Amino acid sequence: MRTDLRDHEFPELYRKLLTLFPDKPWLKRVASLQHQVNENPISKFWLWQVNVVAYGLAAFDAHGLEQVNIECWNAVKQAMIFVCQVLDIHDTAQPDNARMLRGRIKGALSNPNDMRGIRFELGMATHLFRQGCSITWTDEHRGDETFDLLAGVPGVGLVEVECKTLSADKGEPIPRDTAYAFINRLLPKIDPALPFQGRFLYAISLVFQNNIPKETAAQGVIAAGVAEAIKRGDQSLDGICSIHLQALDLQSLGIGLEPDLLLDYSNRMLGYEPAHQVIKDLAKAGYLAIRVQSVVPSKLESAMNDLAKRSIRNQLTGKRPGCLVMRIERHSGDSLEVLAEEEGNWLATSATKLLLNPAHSHLAAVVFVSAPAVTTVTESSETEQSKTYIFENQQGNYPLLGLNRLFESR
């Protein structure tokens, strides 16, 4: 497997990709996404994130190696990493498997959930290969081998690896698309309602008693009510949500603050708990951050546990040691680290229950992985890195195999 890639190789990779997909389905996908962006402009950042491969391929098709802007170029790099990994598998696969892979990739270009899963599997295989493992891909739709890949681990032997991802809004009472649609209707009403104008970062937290209706008319009524409540200085909209407004004076800071810095400021003001948030530029170099969440408890823990149990029992065969790797996209590396240090954190509790279950005696390890972040290695190289949190089985059929060393450098 390829573990590194250079910019000058992109044109040849794209040429090879076109032999598999001469109709360029990524262009159709990007055109379709533009209709969504036109309807809800603030969804652009989210849609770009979850469709980054399609956007990157479309950008390369239009501009080649020309770096028109950093957003497009970063998408191109992510897309080409994906293409390189796909071609590596396709070129060594049997004809039936190659055809199935092409179908899966084409479908994933229009389905962010499928694309997220494929990219995680490919990234995990590349990481394990770098750690000295041999990698064999399985055909999950044929026979008994329904796990993602078989890793030949030095000093251990063959280990079945099953990869799962949980989206950033998995288990949340307010889905991300609903939250963004509501914020899009709220934004035009907020500007006139702000208590004073000037160079401030306004941070507004809306905590709903339940969820947000999906219907356009119902969202419009609530948005108008929230704006009027802010204008009056109220801290709640009866029966709907609480309202918390803060303002940070930015006069002492330079013009044109970076998005990461703005996000950090808004998090300090509103807290770091998971929520849907949008930051918008205002007149006079000011900014508005709107955060939406619900008091209804998240079902992420139960959703993760259900997914884990099904994977362990239905996809790991029990004939060899099994390793379940779950990426929780809600957590960055830092937030996963904070969670790991909390007393009685739910990831540790869940992993322990999974490993101690007698029906899971073939499970050798459970690994939790954070959302990836791009890290600069040298002036001319970058890599995507995540933080991991691994639990090895201390009993069962395959106790303490030492799989933790595979993930220490991820």
Tab-separated table of C-alpha atoms in Angstrom:
chain	number	residue	atom	x	y	z
A	1	MET	CA	0.000	0.000	0.000
A	2	ARG	CA	1.089	3.558	-0.687
A	3	THR	CA	1.838	5.551	2.452
A	4	ASP	CA	2.957	8.846	0.897
A	5	LEU	CA	1.922	11.012	-2.026
A	6	ARG	CA	3.432	13.970	-3.889
A	7	ASP	CA	1.590	16.825	-5.591
A	8	HIS	CA	3.147	16.139	-8.992
A	9	GLU	CA	1.489	12.697	-8.986
A	10	PHE	CA	-2.038	14.160	-8.881
A	11	PRO	CA	-2.554	14.466	-12.670
A	12	GLU	CA	-1.685	10.813	-13.281
A	13	LEU	CA	-3.918	9.676	-10.415
A	14	TYR	CA	-6.801	11.703	-11.835
A	15	ARG	CA	-6.205	10.243	-15.300
A	16	LYS	CA	-6.392	6.715	-13.870
A	17	LEU	CA	-9.536	7.601	-11.938
A	18	LEU	CA	-11.210	8.725	-15.164
A	19	THR	CA	-10.650	5.284	-16.657
A	20	LEU	CA	-12.865	3.934	-13.859
A	21	PHE	CA	-15.380	6.787	-13.843
A	22	PRO	CA	-15.381	8.466	-17.285
A	23	ASP	CA	-18.692	10.200	-16.532
A	24	LYS	CA	-17.119	12.158	-13.612
A	25	PRO	CA	-19.963	11.632	-11.100
A	26	TRP	CA	-18.325	14.079	-8.662
A	27	LEU	CA	-19.215	16.970	-10.992
A	28	LYS	CA	-22.895	16.025	-10.881
A	29	ARG	CA	-22.712	15.783	-7.084
A	30	VAL	CA	-21.149	19.241	-6.694
A	31	ALA	CA	-23.751	20.771	-9.020
A	32	SER	CA	-26.489	19.202	-6.903
A	33	LEU	CA	-24.914	20.512	-3.690
A	34	GLN	CA	-24.890	24.041	-5.081
A	35	HIS	CA	-28.693	24.024	-5.091
A	36	GLN	CA	-28.603	23.265	-1.348
A	37	VAL	CA	-26.070	26.041	-0.748
A	38	ASN	CA	-28.258	28.509	-2.676
A	39	GLU	CA	-31.213	27.639	-0.441
A	40	ASN	CA	-29.170	27.792	2.776
A	41	PRO	CA	-25.818	29.594	2.411
A	42	ILE	CA	-24.628	28.786	5.937
A	43	SER	CA	-24.767	25.077	5.094
A	44	LYS	CA	-21.821	25.509	2.714
A	45	PHE	CA	-19.139	24.828	5.331
A	46	TRP	CA	-20.875	21.671	6.554
A	47	LEU	CA	-21.639	20.413	3.035
A	48	TRP	CA	-18.022	21.034	2.042
A	49	GLN	CA	-16.814	19.013	5.034
A	50	VAL	CA	-18.972	15.953	4.394
A	51	ASN	CA	-18.517	16.043	0.598
A	52	VAL	CA	-14.856	17.016	0.555
A	53	VAL	CA	-13.856	14.259	-1.890
A	54	ALA	CA	-16.413	15.369	-4.499
A	55	TYR	CA	-15.463	19.029	-4.047
A	56	GLY	CA	-11.754	18.206	-4.250
A	57	LEU	CA	-12.116	16.188	-7.460
A	58	ALA	CA	-14.276	18.892	-9.032
A	59	ALA	CA	-11.694	21.535	-8.090
A	60	PHE	CA	-8.890	19.489	-9.641
A	61	ASP	CA	-10.957	18.909	-12.768
A	62	ALA	CA	-11.361	22.678	-13.118
A	63	HIS	CA	-7.955	23.947	-11.997
A	64	GLY	CA	-5.471	21.070	-11.986
A	65	LEU	CA	-2.424	21.837	-9.836
A	66	GLU	CA	-3.264	25.538	-9.664
A	67	GLN	CA	-3.849	26.422	-6.008
A	68	VAL	CA	-6.727	28.860	-6.455
A	69	ASN	CA	-7.404	29.075	-2.715
A	70	ILE	CA	-6.480	27.117	0.389
A	71	GLU	CA	-9.965	25.640	0.839
A	72	CYS	CA	-9.981	24.101	-2.647
A	73	TRP	CA	-6.380	22.940	-2.424
A	74	ASN	CA	-6.937	21.205	0.925
A	75	ALA	CA	-9.960	19.458	-0.595
A	76	VAL	CA	-7.863	18.418	-3.610
A	77	LYS	CA	-5.239	16.869	-1.326
A	78	GLN	CA	-7.833	14.926	0.660
A	79	ALA	CA	-9.490	13.734	-2.542
A	80	MET	CA	-6.196	12.579	-4.063
A	81	ILE	CA	-5.247	10.649	-0.938
A	82	PHE	CA	-8.589	8.886	-1.243
A	83	VAL	CA	-8.087	8.232	-4.972
A	84	CYS	CA	-4.624	6.799	-4.370
A	85	GLN	CA	-5.968	4.397	-1.745
A	86	VAL	CA	-8.891	3.330	-3.947
A	87	LEU	CA	-6.685	2.685	-6.981
A	88	ASP	CA	-4.291	0.659	-4.858
A	89	ILE	CA	-7.112	-1.711	-3.875
A	90	HIS	CA	-8.809	-1.709	-7.283
A	91	ASP	CA	-5.638	-2.602	-9.180
A	92	THR	CA	-5.047	-5.730	-7.077
A	93	ALA	CA	-8.668	-6.874	-6.717
A	94	GLN	CA	-10.375	-9.702	-8.538
A	95	PRO	CA	-12.706	-8.482	-11.341
A	96	ASP	CA	-15.908	-9.019	-9.335
A	97	ASN	CA	-14.509	-7.242	-6.291
A	98	ALA	CA	-13.157	-4.406	-8.441
A	99	ARG	CA	-16.575	-3.907	-9.992
A	100	MET	CA	-18.187	-3.906	-6.553
A	101	LEU	CA	-15.655	-1.365	-5.307
A	102	ARG	CA	-16.425	0.955	-8.226
A	103	GLY	CA	-20.125	0.745	-7.440
A	104	ARG	CA	-19.494	1.442	-3.781
A	105	ILE	CA	-17.328	4.476	-4.527
A	106	LYS	CA	-19.847	5.914	-7.009
A	107	GLY	CA	-22.643	5.522	-4.474
A	108	ALA	CA	-20.547	7.061	-1.695
A	109	LEU	CA	-19.954	10.222	-3.732
A	110	SER	CA	-23.665	10.988	-3.237
A	111	ASN	CA	-23.928	9.603	0.304
A	112	PRO	CA	-21.755	11.291	2.959
A	113	ASN	CA	-22.378	8.512	5.477
A	114	ASP	CA	-21.038	5.864	3.099
A	115	MET	CA	-18.097	8.056	2.103
A	116	ARG	CA	-17.223	8.680	5.738
A	117	GLY	CA	-17.147	4.933	6.369
A	118	ILE	CA	-15.022	4.123	3.311
A	119	ARG	CA	-12.499	6.863	4.055
A	120	PHE	CA	-12.124	5.667	7.631
A	121	GLU	CA	-11.553	2.068	6.511
A	122	LEU	CA	-8.933	3.170	3.984
A	123	GLY	CA	-7.217	5.432	6.485
A	124	MET	CA	-7.127	2.690	9.116
A	125	ALA	CA	-5.690	0.196	6.629
A	126	THR	CA	-2.977	2.679	5.639
A	127	HIS	CA	-2.109	3.310	9.285
A	128	LEU	CA	-1.855	-0.397	10.091
A	129	PHE	CA	0.287	-0.953	7.003
A	130	ARG	CA	2.662	1.753	8.227
A	131	GLN	CA	2.905	-0.160	11.508
A	132	GLY	CA	4.171	-3.211	9.656
A	133	CYS	CA	0.897	-5.102	9.222
A	134	SER	CA	-0.110	-6.901	6.058
A	135	ILE	CA	-3.609	-5.986	4.852
A	136	THR	CA	-6.169	-8.241	3.155
A	137	TRP	CA	-9.498	-6.743	2.114
A	138	THR	CA	-12.605	-8.867	2.455
A	139	ASP	CA	-15.748	-8.931	0.364
A	140	GLU	CA	-18.369	-8.140	2.996
A	141	HIS	CA	-21.195	-9.237	0.718
A	142	ARG	CA	-19.967	-12.781	0.119
A	143	GLY	CA	-19.146	-15.669	2.408
A	144	ASP	CA	-18.576	-15.555	6.155
A	145	GLU	CA	-15.818	-12.926	6.167
A	146	THR	CA	-17.994	-9.863	6.753
A	147	PHE	CA	-15.489	-7.692	8.636
A	148	ASP	CA	-13.663	-4.830	6.870
A	149	LEU	CA	-10.091	-6.076	6.684
A	150	LEU	CA	-7.722	-8.785	7.888
A	151	ALA	CA	-4.495	-7.458	9.406
A	152	GLY	CA	-1.411	-9.609	9.724
A	153	VAL	CA	0.059	-8.157	12.923
A	154	PRO	CA	3.778	-8.836	13.560
A	155	GLY	CA	4.211	-11.072	16.584
A	156	VAL	CA	0.457	-11.682	16.881
A	157	GLY	CA	-0.884	-13.159	13.636
A	158	LEU	CA	-4.117	-12.468	11.793
A	159	VAL	CA	-6.571	-10.037	13.403
A	160	GLU	CA	-10.029	-9.205	12.084
A	161	VAL	CA	-10.601	-5.445	12.035
A	162	GLU	CA	-14.035	-3.854	11.835
A	163	CYS	CA	-14.248	-0.064	11.415
A	164	LYS	CA	-17.271	2.045	12.355
A	165	THR	CA	-17.858	5.792	12.369
A	166	LEU	CA	-20.383	7.845	14.296
A	167	SER	CA	-21.241	11.203	12.730
A	168	ALA	CA	-20.895	14.426	14.705
A	169	ASP	CA	-24.669	14.606	15.302
A	170	LYS	CA	-25.238	10.907	15.960
A	171	GLY	CA	-27.771	10.448	18.757
A	172	GLU	CA	-28.527	14.160	19.057
A	173	PRO	CA	-32.178	15.282	19.386
A	174	ILE	CA	-31.537	18.113	16.888
A	175	PRO	CA	-29.973	16.868	13.619
A	176	ARG	CA	-27.351	19.086	12.041
A	177	ASP	CA	-29.347	19.864	8.883
A	178	THR	CA	-32.364	20.920	10.970
A	179	ALA	CA	-30.213	23.154	13.169
A	180	TYR	CA	-28.579	24.844	10.170
A	181	ALA	CA	-31.912	25.385	8.439
A	182	PHE	CA	-33.244	27.076	11.584
A	183	ILE	CA	-30.144	29.231	12.071
A	184	ASN	CA	-30.384	30.298	8.423
A	185	ARG	CA	-33.927	31.583	9.077
A	186	LEU	CA	-32.882	33.225	12.338
A	187	LEU	CA	-29.812	35.137	11.117
A	188	PRO	CA	-31.591	37.895	9.113
A	189	LYS	CA	-33.803	38.607	12.117
A	190	ILE	CA	-30.957	38.756	14.638
A	191	ASP	CA	-28.911	41.679	13.277
A	192	PRO	CA	-31.560	44.351	13.986
A	193	ALA	CA	-32.225	42.840	17.412
A	194	LEU	CA	-28.677	43.117	18.789
A	195	PRO	CA	-28.484	45.600	21.679
A	196	PHE	CA	-25.680	47.727	20.226
A	197	GLN	CA	-23.546	47.891	17.119
A	198	GLY	CA	-19.784	47.944	16.799
A	199	ARG	CA	-16.777	45.682	16.769
A	200	PHE	CA	-17.984	42.862	19.004
A	201	LEU	CA	-18.232	39.119	18.945
A	202	TYR	CA	-21.815	38.369	19.894
A	203	ALA	CA	-22.295	34.841	21.215
A	204	ILE	CA	-25.866	33.569	21.486
A	205	SER	CA	-26.725	30.205	23.011
A	206	LEU	CA	-30.204	28.783	22.383
A	207	VAL	CA	-31.054	25.734	24.481
A	208	PHE	CA	-34.321	24.155	23.341
A	209	GLN	CA	-36.673	22.304	25.640
A	210	ASN	CA	-37.249	19.643	22.986
A	211	ASN	CA	-36.175	19.594	19.347
A	212	ILE	CA	-36.678	22.020	16.455
A	213	PRO	CA	-39.517	21.325	14.012
A	214	LYS	CA	-38.445	20.562	10.463
A	215	GLU	CA	-41.322	22.476	8.841
A	216	THR	CA	-40.294	25.791	7.293
A	217	ALA	CA	-43.287	27.742	8.628
A	218	ALA	CA	-42.836	26.482	12.188
A	219	GLN	CA	-39.141	27.349	12.130
A	220	GLY	CA	-39.960	30.842	10.877
A	221	VAL	CA	-42.376	31.469	13.765
A	222	ILE	CA	-39.813	30.353	16.341
A	223	ALA	CA	-37.030	32.409	14.713
A	224	ALA	CA	-39.191	35.546	14.834
A	225	GLY	CA	-40.016	34.869	18.484
A	226	VAL	CA	-36.356	34.412	19.421
A	227	ALA	CA	-35.367	37.653	17.670
A	228	GLU	CA	-38.081	39.608	19.461
A	229	ALA	CA	-37.051	38.103	22.807
A	230	ILE	CA	-33.431	39.152	22.216
A	231	LYS	CA	-34.564	42.649	21.297
A	232	ARG	CA	-36.480	42.864	24.585
A	233	GLY	CA	-33.531	41.476	26.530
A	234	ASP	CA	-35.459	38.353	27.592
A	235	GLN	CA	-33.555	35.243	28.600
A	236	SER	CA	-36.115	32.761	27.345
A	237	LEU	CA	-38.891	32.184	24.864
A	238	ASP	CA	-41.659	30.615	26.909
A	239	GLY	CA	-41.883	26.874	26.446
A	240	ILE	CA	-39.419	26.899	23.569
A	241	CYS	CA	-35.848	27.704	24.597
A	242	SER	CA	-33.564	29.632	26.921
A	243	ILE	CA	-31.509	32.496	25.478
A	244	HIS	CA	-28.035	33.478	26.620
A	245	LEU	CA	-26.401	36.488	24.909
A	246	GLN	CA	-22.852	37.675	25.530
A	247	ALA	CA	-20.699	40.263	23.775
A	248	LEU	CA	-16.911	40.398	23.630
A	249	ASP	CA	-15.280	43.744	22.729
A	250	LEU	CA	-12.816	43.195	19.870
A	251	GLN	CA	-11.486	46.748	19.619
A	252	SER	CA	-8.032	45.745	20.898
A	253	LEU	CA	-7.667	42.928	18.357
A	254	GLY	CA	-6.634	43.122	14.709
A	255	ILE	CA	-9.076	43.159	11.816
A	256	GLY	CA	-9.959	39.871	10.120
A	257	LEU	CA	-9.713	37.276	12.873
A	258	GLU	CA	-8.994	33.681	11.863
A	259	PRO	CA	-11.937	31.221	12.097
A	260	ASP	CA	-10.108	29.030	14.631
A	261	LEU	CA	-9.545	32.021	16.917
A	262	LEU	CA	-13.176	33.090	16.660
A	263	LEU	CA	-14.281	29.548	17.460
A	264	ASP	CA	-12.001	29.506	20.496
A	265	TYR	CA	-13.423	32.806	21.760
A	266	SER	CA	-17.011	31.650	21.273
A	267	ASN	CA	-16.289	28.344	23.021
A	268	ARG	CA	-14.837	30.194	25.999
A	269	MET	CA	-18.006	32.260	26.201
A	270	LEU	CA	-20.561	29.515	25.588
A	271	GLY	CA	-18.779	26.356	26.724
A	272	TYR	CA	-17.160	23.437	24.956
A	273	GLU	CA	-20.010	20.924	25.037
A	274	PRO	CA	-21.118	19.514	21.656
A	275	ALA	CA	-23.607	21.772	19.889
A	276	HIS	CA	-24.443	23.131	16.440
A	277	GLN	CA	-22.742	26.466	15.874
A	278	VAL	CA	-22.408	29.026	13.107
A	279	ILE	CA	-20.192	32.140	13.100
A	280	LYS	CA	-21.099	34.990	10.751
A	281	ASP	CA	-19.337	38.240	9.845
A	282	LEU	CA	-21.195	41.410	10.814
A	283	ALA	CA	-20.788	45.019	9.743
A	284	LYS	CA	-17.925	47.066	11.221
A	285	ALA	CA	-15.691	43.970	11.547
A	286	GLY	CA	-17.928	42.343	14.140
A	287	TYR	CA	-19.015	38.704	14.387
A	288	LEU	CA	-22.048	36.728	15.491
A	289	ALA	CA	-21.855	33.183	16.875
A	290	ILE	CA	-25.122	31.279	17.258
A	291	ARG	CA	-25.162	27.962	19.060
A	292	VAL	CA	-28.161	25.611	19.126
A	293	GLN	CA	-28.667	22.582	21.367
A	294	SER	CA	-31.360	20.777	23.350
A	295	VAL	CA	-31.852	19.764	26.975
A	296	VAL	CA	-32.993	16.348	25.720
A	297	PRO	CA	-30.155	13.948	26.598
A	298	SER	CA	-27.989	12.686	23.774
A	299	LYS	CA	-28.466	9.075	22.751
A	300	LEU	CA	-24.911	8.798	21.461
A	301	GLU	CA	-23.898	6.326	24.157
A	302	SER	CA	-26.765	3.912	23.491
A	303	ALA	CA	-26.366	4.303	19.705
A	304	MET	CA	-22.669	3.516	19.974
A	305	ASN	CA	-23.260	0.505	22.227
A	306	ASP	CA	-25.918	-0.923	19.895
A	307	LEU	CA	-23.653	-0.462	16.871
A	308	ALA	CA	-20.712	-2.029	18.706
A	309	LYS	CA	-22.688	-5.101	19.766
A	310	ARG	CA	-24.015	-5.715	16.264
A	311	SER	CA	-20.526	-5.384	14.803
A	312	ILE	CA	-18.913	-7.717	17.321
A	313	ARG	CA	-21.573	-10.397	16.978
A	314	ASN	CA	-22.448	-10.169	13.293
A	315	GLN	CA	-19.289	-9.029	11.511
A	316	LEU	CA	-16.379	-10.412	13.538
A	317	THR	CA	-16.413	-14.154	12.908
A	318	GLY	CA	-15.024	-15.424	16.213
A	319	LYS	CA	-12.452	-17.581	14.386
A	320	ARG	CA	-9.630	-15.099	15.072
A	321	PRO	CA	-8.940	-12.171	17.413
A	322	GLY	CA	-11.250	-9.269	16.620
A	323	CYS	CA	-10.536	-5.550	16.899
A	324	LEU	CA	-13.387	-3.034	16.793
A	325	VAL	CA	-12.285	0.491	15.850
A	326	MET	CA	-14.860	3.268	16.266
A	327	ARG	CA	-14.324	6.868	15.182
A	328	ILE	CA	-16.454	9.358	17.103
A	329	GLU	CA	-16.469	12.447	14.924
A	330	ARG	CA	-18.036	14.579	17.623
A	331	HIS	CA	-14.742	14.534	19.482
A	332	SER	CA	-11.575	16.289	18.446
A	333	GLY	CA	-8.275	14.929	19.699
A	334	ASP	CA	-8.341	17.398	22.592
A	335	SER	CA	-11.915	16.662	23.661
A	336	LEU	CA	-11.315	12.902	23.462
A	337	GLU	CA	-8.290	13.375	25.701
A	338	VAL	CA	-10.345	15.388	28.192
A	339	LEU	CA	-13.042	12.700	28.178
A	340	ALA	CA	-10.451	9.984	28.802
A	341	GLU	CA	-9.249	11.808	31.901
A	342	GLU	CA	-12.703	12.175	33.432
A	343	GLU	CA	-13.521	9.886	36.305
A	344	GLY	CA	-16.003	7.229	35.227
A	345	ASN	CA	-16.156	8.416	31.614
A	346	TRP	CA	-18.685	6.569	29.485
A	347	LEU	CA	-16.219	5.379	26.836
A	348	ALA	CA	-14.247	3.426	29.431
A	349	THR	CA	-17.455	2.058	30.936
A	350	SER	CA	-18.799	0.998	27.532
A	351	ALA	CA	-15.545	-0.637	26.449
A	352	THR	CA	-15.295	-2.571	29.699
A	353	LYS	CA	-18.834	-3.921	29.331
A	354	LEU	CA	-18.189	-4.969	25.736
A	355	LEU	CA	-14.965	-6.767	26.623
A	356	LEU	CA	-16.379	-8.542	29.687
A	357	ASN	CA	-19.458	-9.831	27.863
A	358	PRO	CA	-19.092	-13.648	27.559
A	359	ALA	CA	-20.591	-13.469	24.057
A	360	HIS	CA	-17.620	-11.296	23.017
A	361	SER	CA	-14.803	-13.626	24.032
A	362	HIS	CA	-13.311	-13.294	20.520
A	363	LEU	CA	-12.951	-9.521	20.942
A	364	ALA	CA	-9.297	-8.636	21.559
A	365	ALA	CA	-9.587	-4.838	21.675
A	366	VAL	CA	-11.877	-1.838	21.381
A	367	VAL	CA	-10.373	1.346	19.966
A	368	PHE	CA	-11.966	4.806	20.006
A	369	VAL	CA	-10.630	7.335	17.508
A	370	SER	CA	-11.154	11.104	17.406
A	371	ALA	CA	-12.007	13.143	14.323
A	372	PRO	CA	-8.847	13.639	12.232
A	373	ALA	CA	-6.866	16.867	12.010
A	374	VAL	CA	-4.212	17.759	9.449
A	375	THR	CA	-0.760	18.104	11.035
A	376	THR	CA	2.290	19.618	9.327
A	377	VAL	CA	5.214	17.190	9.502
A	378	THR	CA	7.810	19.181	7.545
A	379	GLU	CA	7.724	22.232	5.268
A	380	SER	CA	6.648	20.000	2.384
A	381	SER	CA	4.600	17.270	4.048
A	382	GLU	CA	1.402	16.900	6.038
A	383	THR	CA	-0.478	14.023	7.593
A	384	GLU	CA	-3.927	13.451	9.058
A	385	GLN	CA	-3.709	12.461	12.702
A	386	SER	CA	-6.240	11.391	15.297
A	387	LYS	CA	-5.969	10.568	18.963
A	388	THR	CA	-6.874	7.077	20.080
A	389	TYR	CA	-8.153	5.499	23.252
A	390	ILE	CA	-7.643	1.717	23.305
A	391	PHE	CA	-8.863	-1.002	25.644
A	392	GLU	CA	-7.427	-4.496	25.342
A	393	ASN	CA	-9.230	-7.580	26.590
A	394	GLN	CA	-7.535	-8.940	29.703
A	395	GLN	CA	-9.402	-12.231	29.503
A	396	GLY	CA	-11.483	-13.962	26.837
A	397	ASN	CA	-9.923	-16.055	24.089
A	398	TYR	CA	-7.235	-13.529	23.109
A	399	PRO	CA	-6.080	-11.633	26.202
A	400	LEU	CA	-3.493	-8.835	26.122
A	401	LEU	CA	-2.205	-9.301	22.582
A	402	GLY	CA	-0.370	-5.980	22.656
A	403	LEU	CA	-2.488	-4.336	19.946
A	404	ASN	CA	-2.129	-1.012	21.800
A	405	ARG	CA	1.304	-0.504	20.237
A	406	LEU	CA	-0.312	-0.312	16.796
A	407	PHE	CA	-2.215	2.830	17.739
A	408	GLU	CA	0.261	4.725	19.892
A	409	SER	CA	1.513	6.856	16.992
A	410	ARG	CA	-1.809	7.411	15.188
